[in-house]
XYZ file of C-alpha atoms in Angstrom:
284
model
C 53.174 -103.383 210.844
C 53.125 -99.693 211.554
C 50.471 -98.505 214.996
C 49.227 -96.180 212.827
C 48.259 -92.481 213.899
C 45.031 -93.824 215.783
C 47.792 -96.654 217.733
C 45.611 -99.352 216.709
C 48.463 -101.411 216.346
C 49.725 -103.946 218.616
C 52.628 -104.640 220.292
C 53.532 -107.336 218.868
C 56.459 -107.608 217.017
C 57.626 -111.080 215.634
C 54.630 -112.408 217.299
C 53.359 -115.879 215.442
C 49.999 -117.721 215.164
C 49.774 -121.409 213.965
C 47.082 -123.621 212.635
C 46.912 -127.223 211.492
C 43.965 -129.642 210.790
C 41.088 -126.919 210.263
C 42.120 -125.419 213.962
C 43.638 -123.101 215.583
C 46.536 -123.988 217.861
C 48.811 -121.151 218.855
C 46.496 -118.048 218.628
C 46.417 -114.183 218.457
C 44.094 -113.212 221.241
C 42.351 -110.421 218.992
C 40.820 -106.595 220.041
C 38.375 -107.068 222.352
C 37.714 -103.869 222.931
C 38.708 -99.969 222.060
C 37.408 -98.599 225.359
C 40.028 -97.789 227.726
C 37.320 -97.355 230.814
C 38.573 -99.997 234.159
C 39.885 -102.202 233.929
C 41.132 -101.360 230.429
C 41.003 -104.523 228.302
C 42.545 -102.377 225.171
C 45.694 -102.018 226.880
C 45.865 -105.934 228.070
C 44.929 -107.049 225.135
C 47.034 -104.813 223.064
C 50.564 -105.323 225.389
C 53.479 -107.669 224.170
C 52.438 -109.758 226.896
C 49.294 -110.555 225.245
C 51.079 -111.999 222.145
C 53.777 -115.135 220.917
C 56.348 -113.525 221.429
C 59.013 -112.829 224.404
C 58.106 -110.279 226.885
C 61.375 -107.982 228.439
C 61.124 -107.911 232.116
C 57.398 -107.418 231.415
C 58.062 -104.443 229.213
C 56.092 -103.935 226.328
C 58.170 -103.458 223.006
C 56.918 -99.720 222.836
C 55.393 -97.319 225.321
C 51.814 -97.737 225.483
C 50.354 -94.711 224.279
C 46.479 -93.828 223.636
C 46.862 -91.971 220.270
C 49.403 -91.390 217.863
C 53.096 -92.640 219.912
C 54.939 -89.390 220.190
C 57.707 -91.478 221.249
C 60.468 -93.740 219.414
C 58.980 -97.185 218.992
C 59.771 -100.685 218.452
C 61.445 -101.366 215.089
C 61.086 -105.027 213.252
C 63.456 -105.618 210.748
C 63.171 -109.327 208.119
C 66.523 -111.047 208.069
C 65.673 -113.380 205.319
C 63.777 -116.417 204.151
C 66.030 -119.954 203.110
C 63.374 -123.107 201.528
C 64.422 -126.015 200.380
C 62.669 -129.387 200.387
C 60.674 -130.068 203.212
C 62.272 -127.078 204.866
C 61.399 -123.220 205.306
C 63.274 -120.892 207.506
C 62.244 -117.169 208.589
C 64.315 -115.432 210.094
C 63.831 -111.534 211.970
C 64.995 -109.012 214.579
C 62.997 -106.549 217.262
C 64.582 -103.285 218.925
C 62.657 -102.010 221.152
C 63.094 -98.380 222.456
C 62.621 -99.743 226.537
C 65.755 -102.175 226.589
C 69.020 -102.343 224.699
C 67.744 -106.419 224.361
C 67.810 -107.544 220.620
C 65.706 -110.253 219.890
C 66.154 -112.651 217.071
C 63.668 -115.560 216.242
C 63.750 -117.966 213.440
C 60.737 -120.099 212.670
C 61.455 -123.166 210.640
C 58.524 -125.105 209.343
C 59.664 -129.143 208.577
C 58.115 -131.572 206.447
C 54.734 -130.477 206.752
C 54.448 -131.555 210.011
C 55.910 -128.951 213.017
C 57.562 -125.765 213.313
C 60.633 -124.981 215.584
C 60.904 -121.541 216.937
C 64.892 -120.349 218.417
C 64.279 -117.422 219.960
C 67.798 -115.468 220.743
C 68.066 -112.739 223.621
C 71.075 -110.808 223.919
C 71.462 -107.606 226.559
C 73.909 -105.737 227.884
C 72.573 -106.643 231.392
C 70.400 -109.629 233.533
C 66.945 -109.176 232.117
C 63.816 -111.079 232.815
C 62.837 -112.888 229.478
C 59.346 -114.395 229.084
C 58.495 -116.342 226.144
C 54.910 -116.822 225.481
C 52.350 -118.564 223.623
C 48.337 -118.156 223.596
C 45.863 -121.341 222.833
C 42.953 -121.207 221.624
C 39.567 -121.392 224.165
C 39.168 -124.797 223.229
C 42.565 -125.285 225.237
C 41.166 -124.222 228.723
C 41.221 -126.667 231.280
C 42.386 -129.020 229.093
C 46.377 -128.130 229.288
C 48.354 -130.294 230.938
C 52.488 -130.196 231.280
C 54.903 -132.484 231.890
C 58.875 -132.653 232.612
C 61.626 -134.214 231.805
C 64.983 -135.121 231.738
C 65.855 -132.998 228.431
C 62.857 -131.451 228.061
C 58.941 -130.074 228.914
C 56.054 -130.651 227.385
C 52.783 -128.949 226.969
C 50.035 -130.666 226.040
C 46.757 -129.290 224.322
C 43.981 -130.578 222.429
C 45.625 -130.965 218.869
C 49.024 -129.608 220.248
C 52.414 -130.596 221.680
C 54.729 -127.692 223.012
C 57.874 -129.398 223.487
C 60.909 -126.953 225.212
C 64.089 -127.212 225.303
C 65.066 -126.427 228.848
C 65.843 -123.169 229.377
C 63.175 -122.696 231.459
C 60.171 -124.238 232.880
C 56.681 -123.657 231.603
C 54.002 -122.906 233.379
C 50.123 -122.041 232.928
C 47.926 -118.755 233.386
C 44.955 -117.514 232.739
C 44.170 -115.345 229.613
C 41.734 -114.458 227.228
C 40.859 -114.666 223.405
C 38.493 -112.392 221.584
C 36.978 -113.927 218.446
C 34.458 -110.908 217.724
C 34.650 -107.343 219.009
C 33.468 -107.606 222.656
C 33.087 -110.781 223.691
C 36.092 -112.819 225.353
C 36.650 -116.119 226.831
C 38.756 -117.771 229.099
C 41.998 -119.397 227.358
C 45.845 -120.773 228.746
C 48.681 -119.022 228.195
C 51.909 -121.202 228.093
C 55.016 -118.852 230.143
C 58.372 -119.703 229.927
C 60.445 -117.465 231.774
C 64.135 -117.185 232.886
C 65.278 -114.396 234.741
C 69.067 -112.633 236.625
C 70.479 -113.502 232.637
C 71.645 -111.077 229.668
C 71.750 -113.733 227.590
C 69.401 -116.708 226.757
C 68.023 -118.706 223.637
C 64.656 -120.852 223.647
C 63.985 -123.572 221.658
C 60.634 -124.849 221.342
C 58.996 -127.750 219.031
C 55.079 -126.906 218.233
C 53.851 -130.159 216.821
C 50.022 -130.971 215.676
C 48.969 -134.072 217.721
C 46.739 -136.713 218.029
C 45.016 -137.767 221.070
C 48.017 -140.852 222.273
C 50.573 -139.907 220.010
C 53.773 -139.537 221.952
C 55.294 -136.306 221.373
C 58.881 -136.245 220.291
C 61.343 -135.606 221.484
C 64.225 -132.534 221.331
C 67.824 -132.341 221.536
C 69.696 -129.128 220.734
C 73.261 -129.298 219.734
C 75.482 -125.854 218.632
C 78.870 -124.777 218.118
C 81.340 -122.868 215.544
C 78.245 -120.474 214.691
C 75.433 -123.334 214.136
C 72.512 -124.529 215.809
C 71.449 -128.303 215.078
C 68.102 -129.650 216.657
C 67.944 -132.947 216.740
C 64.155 -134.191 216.652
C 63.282 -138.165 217.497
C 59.720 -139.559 216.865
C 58.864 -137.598 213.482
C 57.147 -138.896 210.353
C 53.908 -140.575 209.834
C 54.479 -143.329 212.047
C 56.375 -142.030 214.585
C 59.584 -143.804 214.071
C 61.724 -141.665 211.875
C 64.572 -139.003 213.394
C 65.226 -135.559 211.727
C 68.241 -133.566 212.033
C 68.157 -129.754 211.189
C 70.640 -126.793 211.466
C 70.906 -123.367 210.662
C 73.312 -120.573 210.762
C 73.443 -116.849 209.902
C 75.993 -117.375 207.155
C 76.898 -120.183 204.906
C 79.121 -122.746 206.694
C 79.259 -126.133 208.156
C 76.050 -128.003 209.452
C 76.536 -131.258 211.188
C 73.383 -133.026 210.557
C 74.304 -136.234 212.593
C 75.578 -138.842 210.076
C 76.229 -136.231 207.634
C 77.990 -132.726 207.457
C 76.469 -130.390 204.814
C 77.674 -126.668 204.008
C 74.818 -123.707 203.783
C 72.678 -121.951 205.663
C 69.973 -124.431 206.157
C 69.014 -127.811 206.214
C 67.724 -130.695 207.335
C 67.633 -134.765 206.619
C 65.524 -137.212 208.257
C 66.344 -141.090 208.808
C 64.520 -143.868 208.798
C 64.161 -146.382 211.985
C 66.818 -147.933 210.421
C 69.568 -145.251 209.962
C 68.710 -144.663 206.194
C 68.674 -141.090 205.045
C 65.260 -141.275 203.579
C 65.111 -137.364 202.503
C 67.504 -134.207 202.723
C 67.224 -130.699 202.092
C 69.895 -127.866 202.077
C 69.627 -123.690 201.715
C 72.382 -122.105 200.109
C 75.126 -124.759 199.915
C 78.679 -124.492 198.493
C 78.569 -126.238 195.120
C-alpha cells in the first residue's frame, strides 16, 4: 500500500507471509520501533531487505526518507489472479525508482498443501539480486540447509524451503518484532546471485513434519511457459504434480498431458494415474 504522508509504510513491495498448522512460517518481521536514534532499528526494519521479497544490489525499492517521500517511489502494479481446482495463481510487478530492474513474482498455492513462488528479474545491466525470506523466532538455531544435485533445501521447524538452483542459500541473523519494542533473534534465508541482468528463482515452501522428506523440484520452460515439476506430494508422500503457467493462454505441457490456458496443474498417482487436474482459462 501507499507510505503514507507520515512514511509509515514499508518497503516492501510484493513481499509475502505464510502460515500453516496454527503457525507462522515465512514471517513479516513487524515495526519495532519509530525512533530513528543509533542504531536506527526503524530504518532496518522498515528496508526491502527486511522483507520476502528480492533485494536490488541491496537497494531498497524507494529512497528511505523520514517523512513524507518527496521523491518518486516504488510502484506495485496486480497482474491478475487464475483458480481453478486445487490451484490459485497471483501474479504482480514492482518498479522501483533506484534500478531500471522489473520484478515479476507469481505465487501459486497447490492442493492445499505448498506454495511455489517464480520470481522474474529482468535489467538492462548485471545486478546483484537477493531473494529473501524471514522465519519466525521459533526458527533460530534450529535452521539447517542442505544441497543437492537439482536443488537446496532449507529446513525449519514446520517448514521446507526447497530452491531451484539459481543460487545457493545461506543463513543470517535477523530479527522479528511481535509487539512494539521488543525483538528477538530470528534466520533469514538469502539467496543471492550476482554479475547477471537477468535471473528467475523458483522456490517450493512446503509445511512439514518432523521426518517427512521434502520433495523434490524440477523446473522445465520453453515457447513462453514455465512447468514445475514437483515429486513427493500428497498425503502420503508418493504422488507427483505437474504445474505450468504462462502470461497468455497457450500450450502447457504437464508431463503426460498437454493442456491449453494460462494455468494448471494435474497430479499422478504412484502409479502414473492422473488422479486430479485443474486448468485456468483453457481453449474450449
Amino acid at each position: 500500500g501507499p507510505l503514507g504522508d507520515g512514511s509509515h509504510g514499508h518497503y516492501d513491495l510484493l513481499n509475502v507471509e505464510i502460515a500453516a498448522g496454527g503457525r507462522p512460517l515465512v514471517v513479516d518481521p513487524g515495526r519495532y520501533s519509530y525512533s530513528e536514534a543509533s542504531p536506527n532499528w526503524r530504518r532496518w526494519f522498515r528496508g526491502t531487505a527486511a522483507h520476502n521479497t528480492v533485494c536490488v544490489d541491496g537497494l531498497d525499492q524507494t529512497p528511505y526518507a523520514r517523512g513524507k517521500p518527496d521523491e518518486a517511489v516504488a510502484q506495485a502494479r496486480f497482474l491478475g489472479r487464475h483458480r481453478a481446482t486445487g490451484l490459485d495463481v497471483l501474479h504482480g510487478e514492482v518498479r522501483s525508482p533506484c534500478y531500471e530492474v522489473v520484478h515479476t513474482r507469481r505465487v501459486v498455492f497447490v492442493a492445499g498443501e505448498y506454495w511455489l513462488l517464480e520470481d522474474r528479474l529482468r535489467g538492462d545491466r548485471a545486478h546483484r539480486y537477493d531473494l529473501r525470506f524471514h522465519l519466525s523466532a521459533d526458527a533460530w538455531q534450529r535452521t539447517e540447509m542442505a544441497a543437492g544435485p537439482a536443488n537446496a533445501i532449507v529446513r525449519a521447524p514446520g517448514l521446507a524451503l526447497v530452491v531451484a538452483r539459481a543460487g545457493t542459500p545461506r543463513l543470517e541473523a535477523g530479527w522479528v518484532a511481535e509487539s512494539y519494542g521488543v525483538k528477538y533473534q530470528a534466520p533469514v534465508v538469502s539467496i543471492a546471485v550476482d554479475g547477471r541482468a537477468e535471473v528467475t528463482f523458483t522456490t517450493l515452501i512446503v509445511p512439514l513434519a518432523p521426518g517427512r522428506i521434502p520433495p523434490s523440484l524440477a523446473v522445465h520452460g520453453g515457447d513462453g511457459a514455465t512447468v514445475v515439476e514437483v515429486r513427493g506430494t500428497g498425503p502420503d508422500g508418493r504422488a507427483s504434480d505437474w504445474v505450468g503457467w504462462r502470461s497468455t493462454r497457450g500450450r502447457l505441457e504437464l508431463g503426460p498431458l498437454e493442456v491449453r490456458g494460462v494455468a494448471a496443474w494435474l497430479r499422478q498417482s504412484e502409479s502414473g494415474e492422473i488422479v486430479v487436474l485443474g486448468a485456468c482459462d483453457t481453449d474450449t
